[in-house]
mmCIF file of C-alpha atoms in Angstrom:
data_model
loop_
_atom_site.group_PDB
_atom_site.id
_atom_site.type_symbol
_atom_site.label_atom_id
_atom_site.label_comp_id
_atom_site.label_asym_id
_atom_site.label_seq_id
_atom_site.Cartn_x
_atom_site.Cartn_y
_atom_site.Cartn_z
ATOM 1 C CA UNK A 87 78.133 127.589 114.638
ATOM 2 C CA UNK A 88 77.468 125.517 111.429
ATOM 3 C CA UNK A 89 77.093 121.621 110.653
ATOM 4 C CA UNK A 90 80.005 120.589 108.329
ATOM 5 C CA UNK A 91 80.139 118.148 105.696
ATOM 6 C CA UNK A 92 81.781 115.069 107.144
ATOM 7 C CA UNK A 93 84.247 113.348 104.569
ATOM 8 C CA UNK A 94 83.580 109.747 104.016
ATOM 9 C CA UNK A 95 85.791 106.983 102.615
ATOM 10 C CA UNK A 96 87.384 107.138 100.037
ATOM 11 C CA UNK A 97 87.939 110.702 100.187
ATOM 12 C CA UNK A 98 91.745 111.022 99.956
ATOM 13 C CA UNK A 99 91.690 113.804 102.373
ATOM 14 C CA UNK A 100 91.238 111.389 105.092
ATOM 15 C CA UNK A 101 94.803 110.229 104.597
ATOM 16 C CA UNK A 102 96.422 113.530 105.332
ATOM 17 C CA UNK A 103 98.685 113.740 108.194
ATOM 18 C CA UNK A 104 97.346 116.836 110.255
ATOM 19 C CA UNK A 105 99.780 119.340 111.384
ATOM 20 C CA UNK A 106 100.134 120.940 114.918
ATOM 21 C CA UNK A 107 98.333 124.194 115.874
ATOM 22 C CA UNK A 108 100.639 126.958 116.118
ATOM 23 C CA UNK A 109 100.618 129.169 118.865
ATOM 24 C CA UNK A 110 99.181 132.235 116.762
ATOM 25 C CA UNK A 111 96.498 130.003 115.627
ATOM 26 C CA UNK A 112 94.718 129.756 119.154
ATOM 27 C CA UNK A 113 91.780 132.323 118.864
ATOM 28 C CA UNK A 114 88.537 132.910 117.413
ATOM 29 C CA UNK A 115 88.897 131.021 114.193
ATOM 30 C CA UNK A 116 90.019 127.651 116.335
ATOM 31 C CA UNK A 117 86.859 128.523 118.714
ATOM 32 C CA UNK A 118 84.585 128.510 115.917
ATOM 33 C CA UNK A 119 86.099 125.248 114.357
ATOM 34 C CA UNK A 120 85.711 123.719 117.788
ATOM 35 C CA UNK A 121 82.158 124.851 118.093
ATOM 36 C CA UNK A 122 81.266 123.845 114.585
ATOM 37 C CA UNK A 123 83.033 120.063 115.060
ATOM 38 C CA UNK A 124 80.909 119.815 118.135
ATOM 39 C CA UNK A 125 77.895 120.707 116.418
ATOM 40 C CA UNK A 126 78.839 118.164 113.311
ATOM 41 C CA UNK A 127 79.453 115.497 116.027
ATOM 42 C CA UNK A 128 76.125 115.729 117.728
ATOM 43 C CA UNK A 129 74.139 116.194 114.650
ATOM 44 C CA UNK A 130 75.922 112.996 113.022
ATOM 45 C CA UNK A 131 75.326 111.521 115.850
ATOM 46 C CA UNK A 132 78.919 110.612 117.160
ATOM 47 C CA UNK A 133 80.866 110.721 120.220
ATOM 48 C CA UNK A 134 84.215 111.952 118.757
ATOM 49 C CA UNK A 135 85.536 113.800 115.733
ATOM 50 C CA UNK A 136 88.841 115.011 114.399
ATOM 51 C CA UNK A 137 88.967 118.075 112.350
ATOM 52 C CA UNK A 138 90.327 116.384 109.426
ATOM 53 C CA UNK A 139 86.897 114.744 109.140
ATOM 54 C CA UNK A 140 85.496 117.570 108.339
ATOM 55 C CA UNK A 141 88.363 118.684 105.911
ATOM 56 C CA UNK A 142 90.620 120.679 108.205
ATOM 57 C CA UNK A 143 94.058 119.049 108.612
ATOM 58 C CA UNK A 144 94.810 120.499 112.067
ATOM 59 C CA UNK A 145 95.742 118.349 115.090
ATOM 60 C CA UNK A 146 91.999 119.085 116.961
ATOM 61 C CA UNK A 147 89.850 116.679 118.396
ATOM 62 C CA UNK A 148 86.364 116.805 120.235
ATOM 63 C CA UNK A 149 85.085 113.719 121.929
ATOM 64 C CA UNK A 150 82.030 113.713 124.124
ATOM 65 C CA UNK A 151 80.805 110.325 125.349
ATOM 66 C CA UNK A 152 77.241 111.544 126.248
ATOM 67 C CA UNK A 153 76.744 109.065 129.027
ATOM 68 C CA UNK A 154 73.002 108.244 129.773
ATOM 69 C CA UNK A 155 71.097 110.704 132.215
ATOM 70 C CA UNK A 156 68.921 108.549 134.100
ATOM 71 C CA UNK A 157 66.940 111.619 135.669
ATOM 72 C CA UNK A 158 65.821 112.811 132.586
ATOM 73 C CA UNK A 159 62.833 111.754 130.100
ATOM 74 C CA UNK A 160 63.615 109.694 127.260
ATOM 75 C CA UNK A 161 64.194 111.687 123.769
ATOM 76 C CA UNK A 162 62.055 110.973 120.718
ATOM 77 C CA UNK A 163 64.522 110.381 117.521
ATOM 78 C CA UNK A 164 64.005 109.475 113.930
ATOM 79 C CA UNK A 165 67.690 109.554 112.577
ATOM 80 C CA UNK A 166 67.343 105.846 111.254
ATOM 81 C CA UNK A 167 64.381 106.484 109.354
ATOM 82 C CA UNK A 168 62.198 105.538 112.143
ATOM 83 C CA UNK A 169 60.434 107.005 115.066
ATOM 84 C CA UNK A 170 61.839 105.691 118.659
ATOM 85 C CA UNK A 171 63.476 106.879 121.889
ATOM 86 C CA UNK A 172 66.787 106.880 123.341
ATOM 87 C CA UNK A 173 67.688 107.621 126.772
ATOM 88 C CA UNK A 174 68.528 111.161 127.601
ATOM 89 C CA UNK A 175 72.206 111.848 127.667
ATOM 90 C CA UNK A 176 74.546 114.356 129.588
ATOM 91 C CA UNK A 177 76.840 116.628 127.607
ATOM 92 C CA UNK A 178 80.271 116.121 128.660
ATOM 93 C CA UNK A 179 82.189 117.862 125.855
ATOM 94 C CA UNK A 180 86.147 117.609 125.632
ATOM 95 C CA UNK A 181 88.407 119.529 123.450
ATOM 96 C CA UNK A 182 92.117 117.990 122.598
ATOM 97 C CA UNK A 183 94.459 120.240 120.636
ATOM 98 C CA UNK A 184 97.844 118.640 119.483
ATOM 99 C CA UNK A 185 97.096 115.741 121.736
ATOM 100 C CA UNK A 186 100.067 113.409 122.206
ATOM 101 C CA UNK A 187 99.497 109.778 123.499
ATOM 102 C CA UNK A 188 101.999 108.833 126.462
ATOM 103 C CA UNK A 189 102.422 105.251 127.874
ATOM 104 C CA UNK A 190 100.076 102.941 126.086
ATOM 105 C CA UNK A 191 99.290 99.718 128.042
ATOM 106 C CA UNK A 192 100.663 96.495 126.951
ATOM 107 C CA UNK A 193 97.240 95.289 127.819
ATOM 108 C CA UNK A 194 94.812 95.646 124.876
ATOM 109 C CA UNK A 195 91.018 95.942 124.985
ATOM 110 C CA UNK A 196 88.636 94.946 122.096
ATOM 111 C CA UNK A 197 85.838 97.518 121.018
ATOM 112 C CA UNK A 198 83.561 97.213 118.298
ATOM 113 C CA UNK A 199 84.446 100.407 116.488
ATOM 114 C CA UNK A 200 82.272 102.814 114.223
ATOM 115 C CA UNK A 201 83.521 105.757 112.477
ATOM 116 C CA UNK A 202 81.412 108.803 111.172
ATOM 117 C CA UNK A 203 83.900 108.619 108.140
ATOM 118 C CA UNK A 204 82.944 105.015 107.130
ATOM 119 C CA UNK A 205 79.359 104.672 107.399
ATOM 120 C CA UNK A 206 77.522 101.586 108.511
ATOM 121 C CA UNK A 207 80.574 99.647 109.428
ATOM 122 C CA UNK A 208 81.430 98.304 112.401
ATOM 123 C CA UNK A 209 84.466 95.929 113.322
ATOM 124 C CA UNK A 210 86.106 94.862 116.729
ATOM 125 C CA UNK A 211 89.389 96.985 117.034
ATOM 126 C CA UNK A 212 92.444 95.852 119.705
ATOM 127 C CA UNK A 213 94.091 99.065 121.352
ATOM 128 C CA UNK A 214 95.893 99.764 124.733
ATOM 129 C CA UNK A 215 93.258 99.204 127.327
ATOM 130 C CA UNK A 216 94.561 102.521 128.975
ATOM 131 C CA UNK A 217 96.939 105.418 127.938
ATOM 132 C CA UNK A 218 97.807 108.792 129.336
ATOM 133 C CA UNK A 219 97.571 112.059 127.216
ATOM 134 C CA UNK A 220 99.117 115.438 127.005
ATOM 135 C CA UNK A 221 97.232 117.968 125.104
ATOM 136 C CA UNK A 222 96.187 121.691 124.664
ATOM 137 C CA UNK A 223 93.023 123.451 125.619
ATOM 138 C CA UNK A 224 91.445 126.206 123.796
ATOM 139 C CA UNK A 225 93.340 128.807 125.811
ATOM 140 C CA UNK A 226 96.884 126.916 124.722
ATOM 141 C CA UNK A 227 97.296 125.614 128.412
ATOM 142 C CA UNK A 228 98.796 122.047 128.395
ATOM 143 C CA UNK A 229 97.350 119.202 130.188
ATOM 144 C CA UNK A 230 98.094 115.784 130.924
ATOM 145 C CA UNK A 231 95.533 113.114 132.018
ATOM 146 C CA UNK A 232 95.266 109.144 132.417
ATOM 147 C CA UNK A 233 92.445 107.857 130.248
ATOM 148 C CA UNK A 234 90.677 104.386 130.396
ATOM 149 C CA UNK A 235 87.777 102.331 128.748
ATOM 150 C CA UNK A 236 85.932 103.912 125.954
ATOM 151 C CA UNK A 237 87.506 107.423 126.510
ATOM 152 C CA UNK A 238 90.917 105.818 125.783
ATOM 153 C CA UNK A 239 89.645 103.862 123.013
ATOM 154 C CA UNK A 240 87.777 106.759 121.479
ATOM 155 C CA UNK A 241 90.958 108.805 121.815
ATOM 156 C CA UNK A 242 93.181 106.617 120.192
ATOM 157 C CA UNK A 243 90.274 106.174 117.249
ATOM 158 C CA UNK A 244 90.857 110.099 116.915
ATOM 159 C CA UNK A 245 94.422 110.348 117.186
ATOM 160 C CA UNK A 246 94.640 107.763 114.120
ATOM 161 C CA UNK A 247 92.564 110.177 111.985
ATOM 162 C CA UNK A 248 95.269 112.704 112.979
ATOM 163 C CA UNK A 249 97.924 110.330 111.330
ATOM 164 C CA UNK A 250 95.618 109.515 107.963
ATOM 165 C CA UNK A 251 94.758 106.382 109.390
ATOM 166 C CA UNK A 252 91.246 104.976 109.636
ATOM 167 C CA UNK A 253 89.781 102.104 112.300
ATOM 168 C CA UNK A 254 89.515 99.600 109.010
ATOM 169 C CA UNK A 255 93.220 100.035 108.440
ATOM 170 C CA UNK A 256 93.764 97.885 111.488
ATOM 171 C CA UNK A 257 91.848 95.197 109.916
ATOM 172 C CA UNK A 258 93.398 92.264 107.893
ATOM 173 C CA UNK A 259 93.642 92.809 104.398
ATOM 174 C CA UNK A 260 90.963 90.429 103.254
ATOM 175 C CA UNK A 261 88.463 92.213 106.266
ATOM 176 C CA UNK A 262 89.285 95.283 105.096
ATOM 177 C CA UNK A 263 88.575 94.633 101.269
ATOM 178 C CA UNK A 264 85.018 92.688 102.506
ATOM 179 C CA UNK A 265 84.265 96.333 104.319
ATOM 180 C CA UNK A 266 85.095 98.280 101.326
ATOM 181 C CA UNK A 267 82.844 96.216 98.793
ATOM 182 C CA UNK A 268 80.353 96.541 101.348
ATOM 183 C CA UNK A 269 80.574 100.341 101.515
ATOM 184 C CA UNK A 270 80.393 100.407 97.911
ATOM 185 C CA UNK A 271 77.006 98.277 97.854
ATOM 186 C CA UNK A 272 75.683 100.659 100.490
ATOM 187 C CA UNK A 273 76.512 103.739 98.495
ATOM 188 C CA UNK A 274 75.346 102.270 95.129
ATOM 189 C CA UNK A 275 72.060 101.461 97.131
ATOM 190 C CA UNK A 276 71.519 105.169 98.492
ATOM 191 C CA UNK B 280 64.484 60.230 82.296
ATOM 192 C CA UNK B 281 66.449 62.734 79.834
ATOM 193 C CA UNK B 282 63.548 63.186 77.657
ATOM 194 C CA UNK B 283 61.313 63.968 80.925
ATOM 195 C CA UNK B 284 63.756 66.694 81.908
ATOM 196 C CA UNK B 285 63.917 67.991 78.407
ATOM 197 C CA UNK B 286 60.463 68.111 78.189
ATOM 198 C CA UNK B 287 60.256 70.066 81.747
ATOM 199 C CA UNK B 288 62.864 72.467 80.791
ATOM 200 C CA UNK B 289 61.070 73.478 77.593
ATOM 201 C CA UNK B 290 57.947 73.768 79.943
ATOM 202 C CA UNK B 291 59.446 75.706 82.196
ATOM 203 C CA UNK B 292 61.503 78.198 79.839
ATOM 204 C CA UNK B 293 58.753 80.577 79.399
ATOM 205 C CA UNK B 294 57.775 80.753 83.013
ATOM 206 C CA UNK B 295 61.193 80.943 83.972
ATOM 207 C CA UNK B 296 61.303 84.089 81.959
ATOM 208 C CA UNK B 297 58.101 85.309 82.776
ATOM 209 C CA UNK B 298 58.337 84.689 86.781
ATOM 210 C CA UNK B 299 61.094 87.287 87.409
ATOM 211 C CA UNK B 300 59.146 89.897 85.282
ATOM 212 C CA UNK B 301 56.138 89.456 87.194
ATOM 213 C CA UNK B 302 57.868 89.600 90.353
ATOM 214 C CA UNK B 303 59.655 92.776 89.241
ATOM 215 C CA UNK B 304 56.642 94.846 87.972
ATOM 216 C CA UNK B 305 54.514 93.400 90.566
ATOM 217 C CA UNK B 306 56.999 94.326 93.473
ATOM 218 C CA UNK B 307 57.508 97.922 91.893
ATOM 219 C CA UNK B 308 53.670 98.655 91.261
ATOM 220 C CA UNK B 309 53.032 97.363 95.023
ATOM 221 C CA UNK B 310 55.632 99.415 96.331
ATOM 222 C CA UNK B 311 54.397 102.660 94.577
ATOM 223 C CA UNK B 312 50.815 102.290 95.863
ATOM 224 C CA UNK B 313 51.850 101.492 99.325
ATOM 225 C CA UNK B 314 50.595 104.559 101.588
ATOM 226 C CA UNK B 315 52.554 103.441 104.597
ATOM 227 C CA UNK B 316 55.285 106.110 106.072
ATOM 228 C CA UNK B 317 58.113 103.923 106.393
ATOM 229 C CA UNK B 318 59.261 106.132 109.452
ATOM 230 C CA UNK B 319 55.859 105.143 111.478
ATOM 231 C CA UNK B 320 57.101 101.367 111.148
ATOM 232 C CA UNK B 321 58.909 100.229 114.313
ATOM 233 C CA UNK B 322 62.497 98.705 113.598
ATOM 234 C CA UNK B 323 62.671 95.166 112.335
ATOM 235 C CA UNK B 324 63.655 92.569 114.878
ATOM 236 C CA UNK B 325 64.548 89.092 114.879
ATOM 237 C CA UNK B 326 61.178 87.967 115.899
ATOM 238 C CA UNK B 327 60.041 89.852 112.907
ATOM 239 C CA UNK B 328 61.997 88.056 110.423
ATOM 240 C CA UNK B 329 61.291 84.591 112.262
ATOM 241 C CA UNK B 330 57.730 85.160 112.014
ATOM 242 C CA UNK B 331 57.965 85.943 108.244
ATOM 243 C CA UNK B 332 60.012 82.914 107.718
ATOM 244 C CA UNK B 333 57.206 80.764 109.554
ATOM 245 C CA UNK B 334 54.871 82.159 106.884
ATOM 246 C CA UNK B 335 57.377 80.964 103.923
ATOM 247 C CA UNK B 336 57.927 77.427 105.478
ATOM 248 C CA UNK B 337 54.215 76.913 105.631
ATOM 249 C CA UNK B 338 54.418 78.259 101.718
ATOM 250 C CA UNK B 339 57.148 75.768 101.239
ATOM 251 C CA UNK B 340 55.241 72.825 102.651
ATOM 252 C CA UNK B 341 52.043 73.714 100.475
ATOM 253 C CA UNK B 342 54.120 73.757 97.349
ATOM 254 C CA UNK B 343 55.946 70.480 98.310
ATOM 255 C CA UNK B 344 52.963 68.594 98.798
ATOM 256 C CA UNK B 345 51.410 70.218 95.656
ATOM 257 C CA UNK B 346 54.360 69.272 93.494
ATOM 258 C CA UNK B 347 54.778 65.716 95.047
ATOM 259 C CA UNK B 348 50.788 65.591 94.131
ATOM 260 C CA UNK B 349 51.328 66.406 90.506
ATOM 261 C CA UNK B 350 54.166 64.240 90.107
ATOM 262 C CA UNK B 351 52.314 61.348 91.249
ATOM 263 C CA UNK B 352 49.226 61.837 89.099
ATOM 264 C CA UNK B 353 48.486 59.637 86.245
ATOM 265 C CA UNK B 354 48.198 62.787 83.956
ATOM 266 C CA UNK B 355 50.811 65.168 85.420
ATOM 267 C CA UNK B 356 50.944 68.707 83.698
ATOM 268 C CA UNK B 357 54.383 69.580 83.456
ATOM 269 C CA UNK B 358 53.211 73.051 83.161
ATOM 270 C CA UNK B 359 51.854 73.082 86.569
ATOM 271 C CA UNK B 360 54.809 70.782 87.822
ATOM 272 C CA UNK B 361 57.248 73.436 86.511
ATOM 273 C CA UNK B 362 55.253 76.493 88.094
ATOM 274 C CA UNK B 363 55.205 74.855 91.432
ATOM 275 C CA UNK B 364 58.879 73.926 91.430
ATOM 276 C CA UNK B 365 59.773 77.518 90.581
ATOM 277 C CA UNK B 366 57.286 78.415 93.770
ATOM 278 C CA UNK B 367 59.068 75.872 96.107
ATOM 279 C CA UNK B 368 62.607 77.313 95.055
ATOM 280 C CA UNK B 369 61.540 80.911 95.526
ATOM 281 C CA UNK B 370 59.720 79.589 99.031
ATOM 282 C CA UNK B 371 63.162 78.011 99.916
ATOM 283 C CA UNK B 372 65.233 81.008 99.146
ATOM 284 C CA UNK B 373 63.072 83.465 100.858
ATOM 285 C CA UNK B 374 63.200 81.272 104.281
ATOM 286 C CA UNK B 375 66.858 80.992 103.849
ATOM 287 C CA UNK B 376 67.213 84.641 103.425
ATOM 288 C CA UNK B 377 64.789 85.114 106.540
ATOM 289 C CA UNK B 378 66.696 82.991 108.763
ATOM 290 C CA UNK B 379 69.928 84.592 107.825
ATOM 291 C CA UNK B 380 68.355 88.021 108.523
ATOM 292 C CA UNK B 381 67.019 86.926 112.044
ATOM 293 C CA UNK B 382 70.254 85.681 112.921
ATOM 294 C CA UNK B 383 71.977 88.904 111.972
ATOM 295 C CA UNK B 384 69.392 90.881 113.819
ATOM 296 C CA UNK B 385 69.509 88.996 116.819
ATOM 297 C CA UNK B 386 73.384 89.301 116.964
ATOM 298 C CA UNK B 387 73.660 93.004 116.355
ATOM 299 C CA UNK B 388 71.767 94.488 119.305
ATOM 300 C CA UNK B 389 72.014 98.144 119.715
ATOM 301 C CA UNK B 390 74.433 100.011 117.370
ATOM 302 C CA UNK B 391 77.929 100.969 118.992
ATOM 303 C CA UNK B 392 78.702 104.985 118.867
ATOM 304 C CA UNK B 393 80.495 106.288 116.224
ATOM 305 C CA UNK B 394 83.694 108.567 116.447
#
């Protein structure tokens, strides 16, 4: 397993439309990619990652919402430069290969989204509140599942990556320009 | 009045140039000799920013009091008036920045997870 580099805007590879994983591609290389994606996502830290975010233009997503684990002791952390504690979380890793969204709800829900490829920027995005997803697992078996809440939002956010769309592309032209300007400022300061 | 303003500008000009220089060099020196590890400091909160804003409000009040006193004096010194005016502007700038920071920190809460 290895932590891979996460691509950040304005890297043109993030605009790539990912290609499906072909039947002959299910195997050890795909498992290694998924393991690396999980390790990269946990290290970032994040709750979802698309393969294109680590430079692989394949229709592969990993998601782990990592809900709080009230039974475990708090975890020490210093990822933002300050030593502090977080509530412990449970690992619930999910892999979606060649996912397709079915029946997106008309009802929209708003969530303040952040993206590992757009550092330090958060913005409200409207998306269908629920949807169904058809996907394959690591063995190539097909599944169908109904999603709601943060899981539905996260999956749709990651599906956008497969089409070369970032969450800031859902914002108005003015807001997007402001976000990109802020990013440039952050990058200069770093 | 115009002559007085021209006099003030003439007197204040060297300070206007000197002030940012002292501010930058002093800030750089203080930063370089600061032995604290920033990772040991707790994350900044809205209460911290409001506390700092209160301190700068006090500085602003003090500067205003001294500016008014100097202005009303028979033998007013344009040099001190210029210096105190700059300090007043700086204090006002800091106060507004800190109040904006406090508002931002209060609104942001815990960061949302990224995906």
